[in-house]
Amino acid sequence: MNNKKVRNINKQLLSDNWYKLEKITFEYQREDGSWEAQSREAYDRGNGAAILLYNKKNKTVILTRQFRMPTYINGNDSGMMIEVCAGLLDGDHPEDCIKKETEEETGYKLEKVEKVFESYMSPGSVTEILYFFIGSYEEKMKIGEGGGAEEETENIEVLELDFEKAMEMIRTGKIKDAKTIMLLQYAKINGLFSNN
């Protein structure tokens, strides 16, 4: 942290129940040179990784469907979300994490993945950086049913969808998850399914 316009940072722990929520007070230097006191809350749940599994030959992608309580209490009638495979790093390197999550959630064992970008997903309130990957899959790579780790109570349904259908699901609102939209659009922009 080396922004000379920020000083006197103080943190107060508000909750350490699931992850860590802190109230952060600090001073920020305005354009006129004066300093103003500011206060923010920051939720630290660690960093994560997400992957789009794609099959170029069949023009399909593997997505997941699971219940997400925060969406349920904010207008999602069923609480179900269609998403790319993702998970928290929990101390792992992003590439190792996403390979493990892919196997747990989808049942596919990947040897090779490609990092395509990284992003702060909600920089106004959450500290998380998400590392985005793509990975090619074939039926022979499926070694299990997926569904998520038993102890994590995820109850994940694995979906194999036509890529163009998945893109249409963004337009119709059936896919509303930001990381999923970003990776599907990355695939479209970068011609992952083109014949070149």
Short mmCIF file of C-alpha atoms in Angstrom, two decimals:
data_model
loop_
_atom_site.label_atom_id
_atom_site.label_comp_id
_atom_site.label_asym_id
_atom_site.label_seq_id
_atom_site.Cartn_x
_atom_site.Cartn_y
_atom_site.Cartn_z
CA MET A 1 0.00 0.00 0.00
CA ASN A 2 1.79 3.12 -1.20
CA ASN A 3 -0.89 5.65 -2.12
CA LYS A 4 0.34 8.93 -0.62
CA LYS A 5 -3.24 10.26 -0.59
CA VAL A 6 -4.28 7.73 2.08
CA ARG A 7 -3.16 7.89 5.72
CA ASN A 8 -4.12 6.90 9.26
CA ILE A 9 -5.78 3.60 8.36
CA ASN A 10 -7.53 1.95 11.31
CA LYS A 11 -9.40 -1.35 11.23
CA GLN A 12 -12.17 -2.52 13.54
CA LEU A 13 -13.33 -6.14 13.33
CA LEU A 14 -17.13 -6.27 13.04
CA SER A 15 -17.59 -9.97 12.36
CA ASP A 16 -15.41 -13.06 12.09
CA ASN A 17 -18.28 -15.54 11.90
CA TRP A 18 -17.93 -16.92 8.36
CA TYR A 19 -15.31 -14.65 6.84
CA LYS A 20 -14.02 -11.30 8.07
CA LEU A 21 -15.98 -8.02 8.00
CA GLU A 22 -14.04 -4.91 9.05
CA LYS A 23 -14.89 -1.24 9.46
CA ILE A 24 -11.99 0.77 8.07
CA THR A 25 -11.51 4.44 8.92
CA PHE A 26 -8.88 6.51 7.14
CA GLU A 27 -8.03 9.95 5.83
CA TYR A 28 -8.04 10.70 2.11
CA GLN A 29 -6.35 13.75 0.58
CA ARG A 30 -8.65 15.77 -1.66
CA GLU A 31 -7.58 17.58 -4.83
CA ASP A 32 -7.28 20.89 -2.91
CA GLY A 33 -4.75 19.25 -0.55
CA SER A 34 -7.06 19.01 2.46
CA TRP A 35 -7.60 15.72 4.28
CA GLU A 36 -11.05 14.27 4.90
CA ALA A 37 -12.01 11.40 7.20
CA GLN A 38 -13.74 8.48 5.51
CA SER A 39 -15.23 5.20 6.72
CA ARG A 40 -15.88 2.01 4.74
CA GLU A 41 -16.72 -1.61 5.46
CA ALA A 42 -14.71 -4.33 3.73
CA TYR A 43 -15.61 -8.01 3.54
CA ASP A 44 -12.59 -10.31 3.29
CA ARG A 45 -13.52 -13.80 2.12
CA GLY A 46 -10.17 -14.52 0.47
CA ASN A 47 -9.42 -14.70 -3.23
CA GLY A 48 -10.94 -17.14 -5.69
CA ALA A 49 -10.75 -18.73 -9.12
CA ALA A 50 -13.31 -19.48 -11.84
CA ILE A 51 -13.14 -21.51 -15.05
CA LEU A 52 -15.07 -21.93 -18.27
CA LEU A 53 -14.91 -25.56 -19.40
CA TYR A 54 -15.39 -25.73 -23.15
CA ASN A 55 -15.49 -28.39 -25.85
CA LYS A 56 -14.61 -26.80 -29.17
CA LYS A 57 -15.62 -29.82 -31.28
CA ASN A 58 -19.10 -30.11 -29.76
CA LYS A 59 -19.45 -26.33 -29.21
CA THR A 60 -20.52 -26.92 -25.58
CA VAL A 61 -19.66 -25.57 -22.15
CA ILE A 62 -19.96 -27.07 -18.68
CA LEU A 63 -21.81 -24.88 -16.17
CA THR A 64 -23.25 -25.55 -12.73
CA ARG A 65 -26.55 -24.79 -11.02
CA GLN A 66 -26.86 -24.29 -7.27
CA PHE A 67 -28.86 -22.44 -4.63
CA ARG A 68 -27.46 -19.01 -3.61
CA MET A 69 -29.13 -17.54 -0.52
CA PRO A 70 -27.99 -13.91 -1.10
CA THR A 71 -29.75 -13.90 -4.49
CA TYR A 72 -32.84 -15.53 -2.96
CA ILE A 73 -33.28 -12.70 -0.45
CA ASN A 74 -32.71 -10.13 -3.22
CA GLY A 75 -35.39 -11.03 -5.75
CA ASN A 76 -34.28 -14.36 -7.27
CA ASP A 77 -37.51 -16.35 -6.77
CA SER A 78 -35.88 -19.79 -6.76
CA GLY A 79 -32.44 -18.76 -5.48
CA MET A 80 -30.91 -21.00 -8.15
CA MET A 81 -27.96 -19.65 -10.14
CA ILE A 82 -26.28 -20.98 -13.28
CA GLU A 83 -22.55 -20.39 -13.02
CA VAL A 84 -19.12 -21.43 -14.19
CA CYS A 85 -17.19 -23.67 -11.81
CA ALA A 86 -15.48 -21.57 -9.12
CA GLY A 87 -14.12 -21.64 -5.61
CA LEU A 88 -12.02 -19.91 -2.97
CA LEU A 89 -8.26 -20.41 -3.07
CA ASP A 90 -7.99 -21.38 0.62
CA GLY A 91 -4.20 -20.94 0.45
CA ASP A 92 -3.79 -22.81 -2.86
CA HIS A 93 -2.21 -21.40 -6.01
CA PRO A 94 -5.06 -20.27 -8.33
CA GLU A 95 -4.27 -22.94 -10.96
CA ASP A 96 -4.18 -25.74 -8.38
CA CYS A 97 -7.39 -24.45 -6.81
CA ILE A 98 -9.35 -24.37 -10.04
CA LYS A 99 -8.26 -27.87 -11.07
CA LYS A 100 -9.40 -29.19 -7.68
CA GLU A 101 -12.71 -27.26 -7.83
CA THR A 102 -13.36 -28.51 -11.37
CA GLU A 103 -13.00 -32.11 -10.26
CA GLU A 104 -15.14 -31.60 -7.11
CA GLU A 105 -17.92 -29.63 -8.80
CA THR A 106 -18.10 -31.12 -12.31
CA GLY A 107 -16.31 -34.49 -12.14
CA TYR A 108 -13.85 -33.53 -14.89
CA LYS A 109 -10.10 -33.93 -14.24
CA LEU A 110 -8.12 -31.30 -16.14
CA GLU A 111 -4.38 -31.48 -16.70
CA LYS A 112 -4.09 -28.07 -18.34
CA VAL A 113 -5.85 -24.75 -17.74
CA GLU A 114 -5.14 -21.27 -19.10
CA LYS A 115 -5.38 -18.10 -17.03
CA VAL A 116 -7.01 -15.37 -19.12
CA PHE A 117 -7.44 -12.45 -16.69
CA GLU A 118 -8.15 -11.43 -13.10
CA SER A 119 -10.64 -9.02 -11.61
CA TYR A 120 -11.86 -7.39 -8.40
CA MET A 121 -15.51 -8.44 -8.48
CA SER A 122 -17.07 -5.91 -6.11
CA PRO A 123 -14.32 -3.39 -5.27
CA GLY A 124 -16.54 -1.09 -3.24
CA SER A 125 -17.11 -3.64 -0.49
CA VAL A 126 -15.33 -6.98 -1.06
CA THR A 127 -11.55 -7.50 -1.06
CA GLU A 128 -11.63 -10.58 -3.33
CA ILE A 129 -9.60 -10.91 -6.50
CA LEU A 130 -10.96 -13.58 -8.83
CA TYR A 131 -8.58 -15.40 -11.20
CA PHE A 132 -10.29 -16.42 -14.46
CA PHE A 133 -9.36 -19.55 -16.41
CA ILE A 134 -10.49 -21.50 -19.45
CA GLY A 135 -10.00 -25.22 -19.93
CA SER A 136 -10.80 -27.63 -22.72
CA TYR A 137 -12.67 -30.79 -21.76
CA GLU A 138 -13.55 -34.11 -23.40
CA GLU A 139 -15.85 -36.90 -22.20
CA LYS A 140 -12.86 -39.14 -21.40
CA MET A 141 -11.74 -36.61 -18.75
CA LYS A 142 -14.88 -37.23 -16.67
CA ILE A 143 -13.86 -39.31 -13.65
CA GLY A 144 -16.79 -38.62 -11.32
CA GLU A 145 -20.27 -37.18 -10.99
CA GLY A 146 -19.23 -33.83 -9.50
CA GLY A 147 -21.75 -32.06 -7.31
CA GLY A 148 -19.29 -30.40 -4.93
CA ALA A 149 -17.52 -31.47 -1.77
CA GLU A 150 -19.87 -33.29 0.63
CA GLU A 151 -18.75 -31.25 3.66
CA GLU A 152 -19.41 -27.95 1.87
CA THR A 153 -23.17 -28.64 1.39
CA GLU A 154 -23.09 -27.25 -2.16
CA ASN A 155 -25.61 -29.59 -3.89
CA ILE A 156 -24.32 -28.67 -7.35
CA GLU A 157 -26.04 -29.78 -10.55
CA VAL A 158 -23.72 -30.12 -13.56
CA LEU A 159 -25.01 -28.75 -16.88
CA GLU A 160 -23.60 -29.27 -20.37
CA LEU A 161 -24.97 -26.56 -22.63
CA ASP A 162 -24.59 -25.51 -26.23
CA PHE A 163 -22.38 -22.40 -26.22
CA GLU A 164 -24.82 -20.30 -28.24
CA LYS A 165 -27.66 -21.34 -25.93
CA ALA A 166 -25.57 -20.21 -22.94
CA MET A 167 -24.99 -16.84 -24.65
CA GLU A 168 -28.74 -16.53 -25.25
CA MET A 169 -29.35 -17.28 -21.56
CA ILE A 170 -27.41 -14.11 -20.70
CA ARG A 171 -29.77 -12.09 -22.90
CA THR A 172 -32.89 -13.69 -21.45
CA GLY A 173 -31.70 -13.32 -17.85
CA LYS A 174 -31.39 -17.04 -17.12
CA ILE A 175 -27.68 -16.45 -16.50
CA LYS A 176 -27.12 -13.48 -14.18
CA ASP A 177 -23.81 -14.39 -12.55
CA ALA A 178 -21.04 -11.86 -13.35
CA LYS A 179 -18.11 -14.29 -13.50
CA THR A 180 -20.06 -16.56 -15.84
CA ILE A 181 -21.07 -13.69 -18.12
CA MET A 182 -17.46 -12.47 -18.21
CA LEU A 183 -16.05 -15.87 -19.20
CA LEU A 184 -18.77 -16.57 -21.79
CA GLN A 185 -18.17 -13.14 -23.34
CA TYR A 186 -14.41 -13.79 -23.27
CA ALA A 187 -15.06 -17.00 -25.24
CA LYS A 188 -17.19 -15.13 -27.78
CA ILE A 189 -14.81 -12.18 -28.20
CA ASN A 190 -11.76 -14.41 -28.54
CA GLY A 191 -13.37 -16.92 -30.92
CA LEU A 192 -12.94 -19.97 -28.69
CA PHE A 193 -15.49 -21.80 -30.83
CA SER A 194 -14.45 -20.48 -34.24
CA ASN A 195 -13.05 -22.94 -36.80
CA ASN A 196 -9.83 -20.97 -37.32
#
